[in-house]
Coordinates of C-alpha atoms in Angstrom, one line a residue:
Chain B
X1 CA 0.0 0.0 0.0
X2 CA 1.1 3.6 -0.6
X3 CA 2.3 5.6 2.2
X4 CA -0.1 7.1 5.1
X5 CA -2.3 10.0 3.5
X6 CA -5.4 12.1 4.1
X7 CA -8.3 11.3 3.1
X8 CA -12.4 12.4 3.7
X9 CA -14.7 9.6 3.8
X10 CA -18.7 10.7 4.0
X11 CA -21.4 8.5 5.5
X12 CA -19.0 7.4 8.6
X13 CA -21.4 6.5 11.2
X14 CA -21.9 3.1 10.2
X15 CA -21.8 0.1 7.9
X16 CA -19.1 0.5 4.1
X17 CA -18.4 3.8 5.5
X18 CA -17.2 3.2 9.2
X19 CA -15.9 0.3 7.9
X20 CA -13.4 2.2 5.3
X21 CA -13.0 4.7 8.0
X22 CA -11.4 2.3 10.2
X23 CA -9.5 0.4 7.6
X24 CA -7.7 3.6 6.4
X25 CA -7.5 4.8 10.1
X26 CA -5.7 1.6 11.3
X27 CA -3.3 1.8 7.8
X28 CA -2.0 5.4 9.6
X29 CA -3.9 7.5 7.4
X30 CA -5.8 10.6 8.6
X31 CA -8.4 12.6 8.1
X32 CA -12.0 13.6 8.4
X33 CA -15.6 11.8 8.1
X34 CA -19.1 12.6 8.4
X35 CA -22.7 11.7 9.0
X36 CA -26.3 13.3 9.8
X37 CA -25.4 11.8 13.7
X38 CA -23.0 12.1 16.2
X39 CA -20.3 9.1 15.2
X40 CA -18.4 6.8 17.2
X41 CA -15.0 6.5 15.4
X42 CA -12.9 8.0 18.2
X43 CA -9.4 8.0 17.0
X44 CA -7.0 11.0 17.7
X45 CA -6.2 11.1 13.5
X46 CA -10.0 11.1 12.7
X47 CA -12.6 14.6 13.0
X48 CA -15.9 13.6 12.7
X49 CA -18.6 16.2 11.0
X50 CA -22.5 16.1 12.1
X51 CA -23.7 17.8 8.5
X52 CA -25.9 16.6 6.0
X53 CA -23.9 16.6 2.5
X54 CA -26.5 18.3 0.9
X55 CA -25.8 21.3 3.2
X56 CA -23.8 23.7 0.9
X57 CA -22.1 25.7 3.5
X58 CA -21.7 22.7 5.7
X59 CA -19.4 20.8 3.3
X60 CA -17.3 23.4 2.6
X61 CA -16.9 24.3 6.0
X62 CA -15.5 20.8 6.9
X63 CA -13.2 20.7 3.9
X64 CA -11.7 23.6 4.8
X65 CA -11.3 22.2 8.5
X66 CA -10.0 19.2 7.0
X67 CA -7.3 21.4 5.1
X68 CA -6.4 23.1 8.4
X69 CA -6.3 20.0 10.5
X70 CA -4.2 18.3 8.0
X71 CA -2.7 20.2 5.4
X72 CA -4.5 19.3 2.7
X73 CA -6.2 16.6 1.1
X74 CA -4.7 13.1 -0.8
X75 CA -8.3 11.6 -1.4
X76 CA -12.0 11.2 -1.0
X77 CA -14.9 8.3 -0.4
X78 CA -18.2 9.3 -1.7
X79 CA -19.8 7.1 0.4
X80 CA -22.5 8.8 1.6
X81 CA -26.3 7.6 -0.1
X82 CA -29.7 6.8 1.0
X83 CA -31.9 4.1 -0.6
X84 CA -35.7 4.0 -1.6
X85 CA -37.1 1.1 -2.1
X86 CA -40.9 1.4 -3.2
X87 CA -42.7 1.2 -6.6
X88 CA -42.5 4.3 -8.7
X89 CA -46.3 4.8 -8.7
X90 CA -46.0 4.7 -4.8
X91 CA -43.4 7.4 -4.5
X92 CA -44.1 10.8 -3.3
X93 CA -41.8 13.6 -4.3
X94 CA -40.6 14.3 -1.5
X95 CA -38.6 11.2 -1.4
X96 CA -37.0 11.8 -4.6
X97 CA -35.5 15.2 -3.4
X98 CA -34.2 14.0 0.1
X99 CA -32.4 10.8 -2.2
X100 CA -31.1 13.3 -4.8
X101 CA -30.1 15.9 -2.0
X102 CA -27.9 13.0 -0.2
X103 CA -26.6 10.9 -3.9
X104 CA -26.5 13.5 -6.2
X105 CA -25.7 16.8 -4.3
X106 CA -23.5 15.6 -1.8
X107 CA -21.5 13.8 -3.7
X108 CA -21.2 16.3 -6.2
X109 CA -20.6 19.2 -3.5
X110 CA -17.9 17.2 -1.5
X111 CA -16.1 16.4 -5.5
X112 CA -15.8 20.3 -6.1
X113 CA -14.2 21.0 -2.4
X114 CA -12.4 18.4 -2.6
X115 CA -11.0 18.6 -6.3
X116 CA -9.9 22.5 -4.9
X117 CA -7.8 21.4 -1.9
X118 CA -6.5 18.6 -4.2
X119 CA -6.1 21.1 -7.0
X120 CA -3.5 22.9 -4.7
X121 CA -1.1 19.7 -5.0
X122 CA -1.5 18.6 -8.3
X123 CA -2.6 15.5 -7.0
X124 CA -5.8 13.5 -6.0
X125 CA -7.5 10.6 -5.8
X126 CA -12.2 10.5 -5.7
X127 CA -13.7 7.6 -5.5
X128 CA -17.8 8.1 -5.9
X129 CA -20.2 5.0 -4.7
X130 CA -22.3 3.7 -7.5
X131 CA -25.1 0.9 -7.4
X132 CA -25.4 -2.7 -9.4
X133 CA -29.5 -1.1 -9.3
X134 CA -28.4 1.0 -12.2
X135 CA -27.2 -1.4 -14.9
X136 CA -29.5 -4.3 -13.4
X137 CA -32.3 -1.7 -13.9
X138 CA -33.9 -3.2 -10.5
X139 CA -37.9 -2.7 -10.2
X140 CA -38.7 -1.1 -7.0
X141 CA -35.1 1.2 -6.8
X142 CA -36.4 3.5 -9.6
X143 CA -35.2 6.7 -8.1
X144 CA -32.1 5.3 -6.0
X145 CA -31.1 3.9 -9.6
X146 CA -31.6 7.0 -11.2
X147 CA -29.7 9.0 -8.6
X148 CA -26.8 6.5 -9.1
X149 CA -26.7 6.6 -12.8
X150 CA -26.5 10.9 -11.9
X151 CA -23.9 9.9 -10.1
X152 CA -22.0 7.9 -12.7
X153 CA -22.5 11.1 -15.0
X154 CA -20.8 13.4 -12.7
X155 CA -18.0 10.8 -12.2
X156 CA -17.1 10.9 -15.8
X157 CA -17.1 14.3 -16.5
X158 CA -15.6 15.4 -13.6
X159 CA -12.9 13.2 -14.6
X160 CA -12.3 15.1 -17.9
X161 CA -12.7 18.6 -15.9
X162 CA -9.9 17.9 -13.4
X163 CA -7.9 16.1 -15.4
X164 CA -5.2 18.4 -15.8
X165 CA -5.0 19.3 -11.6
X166 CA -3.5 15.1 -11.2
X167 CA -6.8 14.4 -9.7
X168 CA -8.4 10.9 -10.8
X169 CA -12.4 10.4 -9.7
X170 CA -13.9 7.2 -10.4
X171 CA -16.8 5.1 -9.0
X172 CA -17.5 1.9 -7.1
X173 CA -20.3 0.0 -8.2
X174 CA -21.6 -2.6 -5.3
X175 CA -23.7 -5.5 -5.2
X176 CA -25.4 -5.8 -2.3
X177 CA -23.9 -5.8 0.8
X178 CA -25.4 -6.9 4.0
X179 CA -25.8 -3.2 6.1
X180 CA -28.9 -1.2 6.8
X181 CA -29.3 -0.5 3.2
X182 CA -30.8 -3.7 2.3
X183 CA -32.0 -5.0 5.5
X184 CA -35.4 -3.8 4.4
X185 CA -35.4 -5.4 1.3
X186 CA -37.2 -9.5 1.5
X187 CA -35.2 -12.1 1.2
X188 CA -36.7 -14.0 -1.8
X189 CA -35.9 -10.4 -3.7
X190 CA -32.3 -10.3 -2.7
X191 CA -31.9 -14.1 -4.1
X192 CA -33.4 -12.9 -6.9
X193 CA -31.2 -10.1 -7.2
X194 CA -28.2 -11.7 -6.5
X195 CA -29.0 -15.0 -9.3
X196 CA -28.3 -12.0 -11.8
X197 CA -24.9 -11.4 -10.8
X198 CA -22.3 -13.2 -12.2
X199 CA -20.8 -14.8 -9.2
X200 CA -24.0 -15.4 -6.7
X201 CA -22.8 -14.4 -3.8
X202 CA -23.2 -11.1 -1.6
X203 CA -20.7 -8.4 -1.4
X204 CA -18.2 -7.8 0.9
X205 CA -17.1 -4.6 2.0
X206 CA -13.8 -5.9 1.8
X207 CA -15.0 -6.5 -1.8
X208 CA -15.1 -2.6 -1.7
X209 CA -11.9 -1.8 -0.1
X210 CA -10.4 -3.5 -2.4
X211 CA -11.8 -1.6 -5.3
X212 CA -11.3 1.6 -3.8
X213 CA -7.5 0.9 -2.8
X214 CA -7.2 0.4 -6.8
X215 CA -8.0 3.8 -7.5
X216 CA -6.6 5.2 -4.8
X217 CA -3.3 3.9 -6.1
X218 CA -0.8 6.1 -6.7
X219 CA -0.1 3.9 -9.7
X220 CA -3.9 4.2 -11.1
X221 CA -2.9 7.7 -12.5
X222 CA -4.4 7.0 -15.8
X223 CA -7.3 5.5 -14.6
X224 CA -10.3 8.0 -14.8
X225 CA -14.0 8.3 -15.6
X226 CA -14.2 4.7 -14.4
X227 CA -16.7 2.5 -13.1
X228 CA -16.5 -0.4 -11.3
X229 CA -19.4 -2.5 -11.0
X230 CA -18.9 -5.8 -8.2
X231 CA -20.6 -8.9 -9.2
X232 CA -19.4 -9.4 -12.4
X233 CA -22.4 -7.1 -13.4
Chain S
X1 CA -5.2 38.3 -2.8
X2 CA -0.9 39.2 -3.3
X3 CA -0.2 35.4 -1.1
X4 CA -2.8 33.7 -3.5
X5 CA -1.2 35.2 -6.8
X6 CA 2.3 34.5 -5.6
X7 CA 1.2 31.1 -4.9
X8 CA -0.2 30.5 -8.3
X9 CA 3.0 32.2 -9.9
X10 CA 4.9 29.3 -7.9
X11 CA 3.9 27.1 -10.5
X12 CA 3.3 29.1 -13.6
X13 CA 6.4 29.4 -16.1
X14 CA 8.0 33.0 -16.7
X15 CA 6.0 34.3 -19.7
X16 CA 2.8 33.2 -18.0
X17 CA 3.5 34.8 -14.6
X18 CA 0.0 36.8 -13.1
X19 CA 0.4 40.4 -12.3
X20 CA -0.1 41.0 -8.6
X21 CA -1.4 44.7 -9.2
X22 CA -5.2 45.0 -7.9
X23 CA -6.0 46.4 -11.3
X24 CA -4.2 44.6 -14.0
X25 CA -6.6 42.2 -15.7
X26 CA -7.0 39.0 -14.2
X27 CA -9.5 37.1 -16.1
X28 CA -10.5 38.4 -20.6
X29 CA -8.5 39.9 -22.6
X30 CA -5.2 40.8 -22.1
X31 CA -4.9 37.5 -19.4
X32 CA -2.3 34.9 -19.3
X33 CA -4.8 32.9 -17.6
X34 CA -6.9 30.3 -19.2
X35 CA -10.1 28.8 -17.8
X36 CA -8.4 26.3 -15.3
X37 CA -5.9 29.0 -14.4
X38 CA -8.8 30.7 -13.0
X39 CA -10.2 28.2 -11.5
X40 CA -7.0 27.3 -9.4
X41 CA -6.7 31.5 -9.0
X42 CA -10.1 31.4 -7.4
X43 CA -9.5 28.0 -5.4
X44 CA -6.2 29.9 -3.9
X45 CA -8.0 32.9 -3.0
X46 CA -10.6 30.9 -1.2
X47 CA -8.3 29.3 1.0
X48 CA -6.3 32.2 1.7
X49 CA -9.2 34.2 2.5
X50 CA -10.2 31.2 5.1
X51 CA -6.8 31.7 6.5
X52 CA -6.5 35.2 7.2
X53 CA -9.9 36.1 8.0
X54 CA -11.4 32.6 9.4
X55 CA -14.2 32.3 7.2
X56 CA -15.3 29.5 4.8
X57 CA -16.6 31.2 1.2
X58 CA -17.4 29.9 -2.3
X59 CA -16.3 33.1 -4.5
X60 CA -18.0 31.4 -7.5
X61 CA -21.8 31.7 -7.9
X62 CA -24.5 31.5 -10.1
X63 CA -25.3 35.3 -9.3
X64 CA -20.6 36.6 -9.9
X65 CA -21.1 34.2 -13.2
X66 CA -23.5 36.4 -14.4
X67 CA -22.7 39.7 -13.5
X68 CA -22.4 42.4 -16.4
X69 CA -19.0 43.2 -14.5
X70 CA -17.2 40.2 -13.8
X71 CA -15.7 39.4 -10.3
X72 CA -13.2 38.4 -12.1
X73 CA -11.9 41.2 -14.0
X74 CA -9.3 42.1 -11.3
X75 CA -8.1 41.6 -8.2
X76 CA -9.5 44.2 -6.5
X77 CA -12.8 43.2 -8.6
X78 CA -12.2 39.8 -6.5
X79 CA -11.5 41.4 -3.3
X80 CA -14.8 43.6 -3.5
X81 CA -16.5 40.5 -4.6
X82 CA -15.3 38.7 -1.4
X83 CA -16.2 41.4 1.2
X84 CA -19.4 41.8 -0.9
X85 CA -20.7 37.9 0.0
X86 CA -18.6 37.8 3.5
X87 CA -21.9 39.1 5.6
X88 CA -24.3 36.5 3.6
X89 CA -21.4 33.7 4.5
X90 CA -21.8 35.1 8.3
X91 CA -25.4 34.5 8.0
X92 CA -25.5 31.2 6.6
X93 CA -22.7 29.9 9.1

């Protein structure tokens, strides 16, 4: 692995993203995370933020606390996302905005502080969190897909726009992974979901990691605009 | 707005080297400085301005984009610009 760096991680409170946090933290890494909620990760190289990433103000507010703390910043985990799992016709709109506010905005409002601290060095690495629901075009996941898919938009021409500043962004597509996310979600439709996969099995988040310590690589420098999908999706 | 320039100028050869006068022309014509110079001009000044005065601001906006008079004309232009938005920043924080 490449030596100790900074690195922001949203969505730190629990499951992929307190489980990256962690990881990184115990690999001598430092840095800053967030979440809607007070977090747990107590570690004298981590700052936790209570903001929603949909908060304008908010995010860049940490990022520049993040840049004071520790001098600048080596690499981001769009981690951060809410799910909705509900038939179209039984959606209200109100649960479109608050999934677009946390996929869509935040991700895109911690890429643009972040891509200006990295700018600074020449040098960065963004990994943003796709979904297998977007290419498997999942019934039920209609607006979570769609928020995705925003994402993987943003990812790619992101990539192009900070190019030239050294900074790689690139996204993570997961299967399912057994957190909060899916614990809603009946079993007979996770089987289901999971038969369509090419390896039938349930994701890891070490299945994660290991994707995001790929582009994280200080050798992944031409490796941009990419997604990742787990699964063999 | 002089520590962000020399900052920038760090990194920018000889013949592309941005004037630190408050007046010369920073962003149009008669600039050096192409559309990603500006951007990392405006990302310094940001961060600077964090520095030295504490607060957090986003000196690009839908409103300084479309300004008859660019915010980004000069420095001083920048500056203004900055004080300009520091009391909504205050308000927001």
């Amino acid at each position: 692995m490449t030596d100790a760096k900074t690195i922001a991680i949203t969505g730190t409170r629990k499951g992929i993203g307190l489980f990256l946090a962690e990881t990184f933290l115990e690999r001598g890494w430092t840095g800053g995370g967030c979440s809607r909620g007070a977090g747990d990760l107590g570690h004298p190289n981590y700052s936790h933020f209570e903001l929603d990433v949909s908060d304008e103000r908010a995010v860049v507010k940490m990022m520049q606390s993040v840049r004071r703390t520790h001098g600048g910043l080596d690499a981001l985990l769009n981690n951060a996302g809410i799910a909705s799992m509900n038939h179209a016709l039984l959606t209200p709109g109100a649960t479109m905005e608050r999934v677009f506010q946390t996929n869509v905005f935040g991700t895109f409002l911690f890429c643009r502080e972040a891509a200006k601290l990295m700018g600074r060095k020449k040098f960065g690495r963004i990994v943003n969190f796709a979904t297998v629901a977007t290419p498997l075009k999942l019934e039920g996941e209609a607006v979570y897909a769609a928020s995705k898919a925003a994402v993987v938009s943003l990812t790619e021409v992101l990539a192009r726009e900070v190019a030239e500043m050294g900074i790689t962004v690139n996204a993570v597509g997961p299967t399912p992974v057994p957190t909060d996310l899916v614990g809603a979600v009946p079993e007979e439709k996770m089987t289901a979901l999971i038969a369509r996969q090419a390896i039938n099995r349930y994701g890891t988040m070490e299945d994660v990691l290991n994707v995001c310590d790929f582009f994280l690589s200080e050798r992944s420098d031409f490796v941009t605009g990419q997604t990742i999908y787990l699964g063999g999706v | 707005m002089k520590n962000a320039v020399a900052e920038m100028n760090m990194s920018l050869e000889a013949d592309k080297q941005i004037s630190d006068d408050l007046d010369a022309v920073l962003f149009g014509d008669g600039s050096t400085l192409d559309s990603i110079g500006l951007v990392n001009v405006v990302m310094a000044v940001e961060a600077h301005v964090a520095d030295e005065t504490g607060e957090d601001m986003v000196l690009a906006s839908e409103a300084a984009m479309s300004r008859k008079r660019s915010p980004y004309r000069s420095l001083r232009a920048l500056a203004e610009y900055a004080v300009e938005i520091s009391g909504e920043s205050d308000a927001a924080a």
